CSV table of C-alpha atoms in Angstrom, one decimal:
chain,number,residue,atom,x,y,z
W,1470,MET,CA,-40.3,34.5,-15.3
W,1471,LYS,CA,-42.1,32.7,-11.8
W,1472,ARG,CA,-39.6,29.4,-12.8
W,1473,LEU,CA,-37.0,31.2,-12.6
W,1474,ILE,CA,-37.4,33.4,-9.5
W,1475,GLU,CA,-38.0,30.3,-7.8
W,1476,ASP,CA,-34.7,28.8,-9.4
W,1477,LEU,CA,-32.5,31.6,-8.0
W,1478,ASN,CA,-34.4,32.2,-4.4
W,1479,GLY,CA,-33.8,27.8,-4.4
W,1480,VAL,CA,-29.9,28.5,-4.6
W,1481,GLY,CA,-29.7,31.3,-2.0
W,1482,TRP,CA,-31.4,34.5,-3.4
W,1483,ASP,CA,-34.2,36.4,-1.7
W,1484,ILE,CA,-36.1,38.1,-4.9
W,1485,ARG,CA,-40.0,39.1,-3.7
W,1486,ASN,CA,-42.8,40.4,-5.9
W,1487,THR,CA,-43.9,44.0,-3.8
W,1488,ALA,CA,-46.6,44.6,-6.2
W,1489,PRO,CA,-50.0,44.7,-4.6
W,1490,PRO,CA,-52.3,41.7,-5.8
W,1491,GLY,CA,-53.7,42.1,-9.2
W,1492,GLN,CA,-51.3,44.4,-10.5
W,1493,THR,CA,-48.2,44.2,-12.4
W,1494,ALA,CA,-45.4,41.9,-11.0
W,1495,VAL,CA,-42.7,44.3,-9.2
W,1496,TYR,CA,-39.9,42.1,-8.3
W,1497,ARG,CA,-36.9,43.1,-5.2
W,1498,ALA,CA,-34.0,41.6,-4.5
W,1499,PHE,CA,-33.5,42.1,-0.7
W,1500,ALA,CA,-29.7,42.0,1.0
W,1501,GLY,CA,-29.0,38.6,2.3
W,1502,ASP,CA,-26.4,35.4,1.2
W,1503,ASN,CA,-27.1,35.1,-2.4
W,1504,ARG,CA,-23.6,32.3,-2.8
W,1505,LEU,CA,-24.8,29.3,-4.1
W,1506,ARG,CA,-25.6,26.5,-1.9
W,1507,LEU,CA,-23.4,23.6,-2.2
W,1508,THR,CA,-25.0,20.0,-0.8
W,1509,LEU,CA,-22.8,17.8,0.3
W,1510,THR,CA,-22.7,14.6,1.9
W,1511,PRO,CA,-21.2,13.7,5.3
W,1512,GLU,CA,-18.3,12.3,3.9
W,1513,GLN,CA,-17.5,15.6,1.9
W,1514,ARG,CA,-18.3,18.0,4.7
W,1515,THR,CA,-15.7,16.2,6.7
W,1516,GLU,CA,-12.9,16.2,4.3
W,1517,LEU,CA,-13.4,20.2,3.8
W,1518,ALA,CA,-13.3,20.4,7.2
W,1519,ARG,CA,-10.3,18.6,7.2
W,1520,ALA,CA,-8.5,20.7,4.5
W,1521,ALA,CA,-9.5,23.8,6.3
W,1522,LEU,CA,-7.8,22.4,9.4
W,1523,ILE,CA,-5.1,21.8,7.2
W,1524,ALA,CA,-5.0,25.2,5.6
W,1525,GLY,CA,-5.3,26.8,9.8
W,1526,ASN,CA,-8.5,28.3,9.0
W,1527,ALA,CA,-9.8,26.6,12.3
W,1528,ALA,CA,-12.9,28.9,12.6
W,1529,PHE,CA,-14.2,27.9,8.9
W,1530,ALA,CA,-13.6,24.3,9.6
W,1531,GLU,CA,-16.3,24.1,12.2
W,1532,ARG,CA,-19.0,26.7,10.5
W,1533,ALA,CA,-18.4,25.1,7.2
W,1534,GLY,CA,-17.2,21.3,8.1
W,1535,ILE,CA,-18.6,20.3,11.0
W,1536,GLU,CA,-21.9,22.8,12.1
W,1537,GLY,CA,-24.8,20.9,12.0
W,1538,THR,CA,-22.9,17.4,11.5
W,1539,ALA,CA,-22.3,14.6,14.2
W,1540,ALA,CA,-18.3,14.6,13.1
W,1541,PRO,CA,-16.3,13.8,16.3
W,1542,PRO,CA,-13.7,16.0,17.4
W,1543,ILE,CA,-10.8,17.2,15.5
W,1544,PRO,CA,-8.4,14.7,16.1
W,1545,GLU,CA,-10.8,11.8,15.1
W,1546,LEU,CA,-12.3,13.6,11.9
W,1547,ARG,CA,-12.6,11.2,9.1
W,1548,THR,CA,-12.5,11.3,5.4
W,1549,ALA,CA,-14.3,8.9,3.0
W,1550,PRO,CA,-13.4,5.4,3.5
W,1551,LEU,CA,-10.1,4.4,1.4
W,1552,ALA,CA,-8.8,1.1,2.5
W,1553,GLU,CA,-5.3,2.0,1.6
W,1554,ARG,CA,-5.2,5.1,3.5
W,1555,ASN,CA,-3.7,6.0,7.1
W,1556,ASP,CA,-6.1,7.5,8.7
W,1557,GLU,CA,-4.9,7.2,12.2
W,1558,ALA,CA,-1.6,8.9,11.0
W,1559,LEU,CA,-3.3,11.8,9.1
W,1560,ASN,CA,-5.2,12.6,12.4
W,1561,LYS,CA,-2.4,12.4,14.6
W,1562,VAL,CA,-0.5,14.7,12.3
W,1563,LEU,CA,-3.2,17.3,12.1
W,1564,TYR,CA,-3.7,17.1,15.9
W,1565,ALA,CA,0.2,17.8,16.4
W,1566,LEU,CA,0.0,20.4,13.5
W,1567,GLU,CA,-2.6,22.8,15.1
W,1568,ARG,CA,-0.6,22.2,18.5
W,1569,HIS,CA,2.6,22.3,17.9
W,1570,CYS,CA,3.3,19.2,18.9
W,1571,ARG,CA,6.7,17.2,17.9
W,1572,LEU,CA,6.0,14.0,16.0
W,1573,ARG,CA,7.8,10.5,16.4
W,1574,PHE,CA,7.3,7.6,14.1
W,1575,LEU,CA,8.9,4.8,12.3
W,1576,TYR,CA,9.3,5.9,8.6
W,1577,LYS,CA,11.4,3.5,6.3
W,1578,ARG,CA,12.7,1.7,9.0
W,1579,ARG,CA,13.9,4.0,11.0
W,1580,GLN,CA,12.8,6.3,13.8
W,1581,ARG,CA,12.1,9.9,13.5
W,1582,LEU,CA,11.7,12.9,15.7
W,1583,VAL,CA,10.3,15.7,13.4
W,1584,HIS,CA,8.9,19.3,14.3
W,1585,PRO,CA,5.6,19.5,11.8
W,1586,HIS,CA,5.2,22.5,9.5
W,1587,PHE,CA,2.3,21.6,7.5
W,1588,VAL,CA,0.8,19.0,4.9
W,1589,TYR,CA,-0.1,19.1,1.1
W,1590,PRO,CA,-1.8,16.7,-0.8
W,1591,GLY,CA,0.1,14.6,-3.3
W,1592,THR,CA,-0.5,11.9,-5.9
W,1593,SER,CA,0.8,9.2,-2.8
W,1594,GLY,CA,-1.6,10.5,0.0
W,1595,TRP,CA,-0.7,13.3,2.2
W,1596,HIS,CA,2.4,14.3,2.6
W,1597,LEU,CA,4.0,16.0,5.4
W,1598,VAL,CA,6.7,19.0,5.3
W,1599,GLY,CA,8.8,19.3,8.8
W,1600,HIS,CA,12.3,19.6,10.1
W,1601,GLU,CA,13.7,16.5,11.3
W,1602,ASP,CA,16.3,16.4,14.3
W,1603,GLY,CA,20.0,16.0,12.8
W,1604,SER,CA,18.7,17.1,9.7
W,1605,GLU,CA,20.0,20.2,7.6
W,1606,LYS,CA,16.9,20.7,5.6
W,1607,ASP,CA,12.9,20.2,5.7
W,1608,LYS,CA,12.1,17.1,4.6
W,1609,GLN,CA,8.6,15.3,3.3
W,1610,PHE,CA,6.8,12.3,4.9
W,1611,VAL,CA,4.1,10.6,3.5
W,1612,THR,CA,1.3,9.8,6.2
W,1613,ASP,CA,0.2,6.7,4.8
W,1614,ARG,CA,3.8,5.6,4.9
W,1615,MET,CA,4.2,6.7,8.4
W,1616,SER,CA,3.6,4.2,11.6
W,1617,ASP,CA,4.2,3.9,15.3
W,1618,VAL,CA,3.2,7.5,15.5
W,1619,ARG,CA,3.6,9.5,18.8
W,1620,VAL,CA,2.5,12.8,19.4
W,1621,ASP,CA,4.5,15.0,21.8
W,1622,LEU,CA,3.2,17.6,24.3
W,1623,PRO,CA,1.7,21.1,23.0
W,1624,ARG,CA,4.1,24.0,21.8
W,1625,THR,CA,7.3,21.2,22.0
W,1626,ALA,CA,7.9,21.9,18.1
W,1627,ASP,CA,10.3,24.6,16.7
W,1628,PRO,CA,8.9,27.3,14.2
W,1629,ARG,CA,9.6,27.7,10.7
W,1630,HIS,CA,12.2,30.0,10.5
W,1631,GLU,CA,12.8,29.3,6.5
W,1632,PRO,CA,10.2,29.0,4.1
W,1633,PHE,CA,9.6,25.6,2.4
W,1634,ARG,CA,10.9,25.6,-1.2
W,1635,ASP,CA,10.1,22.8,-3.5
W,1636,GLU,CA,10.6,21.9,-6.8
W,1637,VAL,CA,8.1,22.9,-9.1
W,1638,ASP,CA,8.0,20.3,-11.9
W,1639,PRO,CA,6.7,17.0,-10.4
W,1640,LEU,CA,8.6,14.8,-12.0
W,1641,MET,CA,11.6,15.9,-9.6
W,1642,TRP,CA,9.9,15.7,-6.4
W,1643,ALA,CA,10.8,13.1,-4.0
W,1644,VAL,CA,8.0,10.9,-3.9
W,1645,ASP,CA,9.1,7.3,-4.8
W,1646,GLU,CA,12.1,5.2,-4.6
W,1647,PRO,CA,15.0,6.7,-7.1
W,1648,VAL,CA,14.9,4.1,-9.9
W,1649,ASP,CA,16.9,4.5,-13.7
W,1650,VAL,CA,14.9,4.2,-15.9
W,1651,THR,CA,16.1,3.6,-19.8
W,1652,VAL,CA,14.0,4.9,-22.6
W,1653,GLU,CA,14.4,5.2,-26.1
W,1654,THR,CA,13.9,7.5,-28.8
W,1655,THR,CA,15.4,8.8,-32.0
W,1656,PRO,CA,17.5,12.0,-32.7
W,1657,ALA,CA,14.9,13.9,-34.1
W,1658,HIS,CA,12.6,13.8,-31.0
W,1659,ARG,CA,15.7,13.9,-28.1
W,1660,ASN,CA,15.0,17.2,-27.2
W,1661,GLN,CA,11.5,16.6,-26.8
W,1662,VAL,CA,12.0,13.6,-24.8
W,1663,GLU,CA,14.8,15.2,-22.4
W,1664,THR,CA,12.9,18.2,-21.8
W,1665,LEU,CA,9.4,16.1,-20.6
W,1666,LEU,CA,11.7,13.6,-18.8
W,1667,GLY,CA,14.5,15.2,-17.4
W,1668,THR,CA,18.1,15.4,-18.3
W,1669,PRO,CA,19.3,12.4,-18.6
W,1670,SER,CA,22.7,10.4,-16.6
W,1671,TYR,CA,24.1,8.5,-19.3
W,1672,HIS,CA,22.7,8.2,-23.0
W,1673,GLU,CA,24.0,6.5,-26.1
W,1674,ILE,CA,23.8,7.0,-29.7
W,1675,ASP,CA,23.4,3.6,-32.2
W,1676,ASP,CA,22.1,5.1,-35.5
W,1677,ASP,CA,19.4,6.2,-35.8
W,1678,VAL,CA,18.7,5.2,-32.2
W,1679,VAL,CA,18.8,7.1,-28.4
W,1680,ARG,CA,19.2,5.7,-25.4
W,1681,LEU,CA,18.6,7.6,-22.1
W,1682,THR,CA,18.8,7.0,-18.8
W,1683,ILE,CA,16.6,9.2,-16.2
W,1684,ARG,CA,16.7,8.9,-12.8
W,1685,VAL,CA,13.2,8.9,-11.6
W,1686,THR,CA,11.9,9.6,-8.3
W,1687,HIS,CA,8.2,10.4,-8.9
W,1688,ARG,CA,6.5,7.1,-11.1
W,1689,ALA,CA,3.1,8.8,-11.7
W,1690,ALA,CA,4.5,12.4,-13.2
W,1691,PHE,CA,6.8,10.1,-14.9
W,1692,ARG,CA,3.8,7.2,-16.5
W,1693,ASN,CA,2.2,10.5,-17.5
W,1694,ARG,CA,4.8,12.5,-19.2
W,1695,VAL,CA,5.5,9.1,-21.3
W,1696,TYR,CA,2.0,9.3,-22.2
W,1697,GLU,CA,2.1,12.8,-23.6
W,1698,LEU,CA,5.2,11.4,-25.4
W,1699,GLY,CA,3.5,8.5,-27.1
W,1700,PRO,CA,4.9,7.0,-29.7
W,1701,ARG,CA,8.4,9.2,-29.6
W,1702,VAL,CA,9.6,7.3,-26.4
W,1703,ARG,CA,10.0,4.0,-25.6
W,1704,VAL,CA,10.7,2.6,-22.0
W,1705,LEU,CA,13.3,-0.8,-22.1
W,1706,ALA,CA,13.9,-1.2,-18.3
W,1707,PRO,CA,13.2,-1.7,-15.8
W,1708,GLU,CA,10.6,-4.1,-16.1
W,1709,THR,CA,9.1,-2.8,-12.7
W,1710,ILE,CA,8.5,0.2,-14.5
W,1711,ARG,CA,7.2,-1.2,-17.6
W,1712,SER,CA,5.1,-3.4,-15.4
W,1713,GLU,CA,3.2,-0.5,-14.3
W,1714,LEU,CA,3.1,1.5,-17.3
W,1715,LEU,CA,1.2,-1.5,-19.1
W,1716,LEU,CA,-1.0,-2.1,-16.0
W,1717,GLU,CA,-2.5,1.2,-15.7
W,1718,LEU,CA,-3.0,1.6,-19.6
W,1719,GLU,CA,-4.6,-1.8,-19.2
W,1720,SER,CA,-6.7,-0.6,-15.9
W,1721,LEU,CA,-8.1,2.6,-18.9
W,1722,LEU,CA,-9.5,-0.4,-21.1
W,1723,ASP,CA,-11.8,-1.7,-18.7
């Protein structure tokens, strides 16, 4: 019993024996914060603070992520070191979101002027959703692919009037450059393949074989669906998609 009380007190409870010495123990739980205490590394605390800033809760970021640590100011917040992550661009995006600044950056070889709305994590990294000048609808930009990012003065960004409507199915997200992928299945499995991989833009039937051409804009989601289908589908082309599938499968064997 004593060990159990010690364990509970160790995770935030305040339970004390109120009986006089030598008498049967009488345990009483005192009011306090009995939520489980989490031990986070400095990198994890900084990442939690970053997530709170993205959600627009600066007070929580300061209380849960930065308080008691040596984390630098918001524009220079760092996440766990990843060589492929463009922290500088993401930091500027977060700074612009908090202060309602326009963003100027180079993306897919074109200069962009964007009014940022919010960011969210995706399979390709952090995605910025915002309105680009000259566009009729909101767009998504992967922060890792931004370069020459510049932040305008505070309150220069236009507010977001319409809610952002994204596709529910990740397979429909415009994460990668579109590519037409040819897959092969049987008539018996055709409905399952089309349900998971999407409506084909072209199909042909040759005896007991069905070939489908499917437009893919999210390669990671597409690969996951192919794994789910297993032997019911074969990827025929292009070779780049086949190579990605083989490399990922080989990595799972290591």
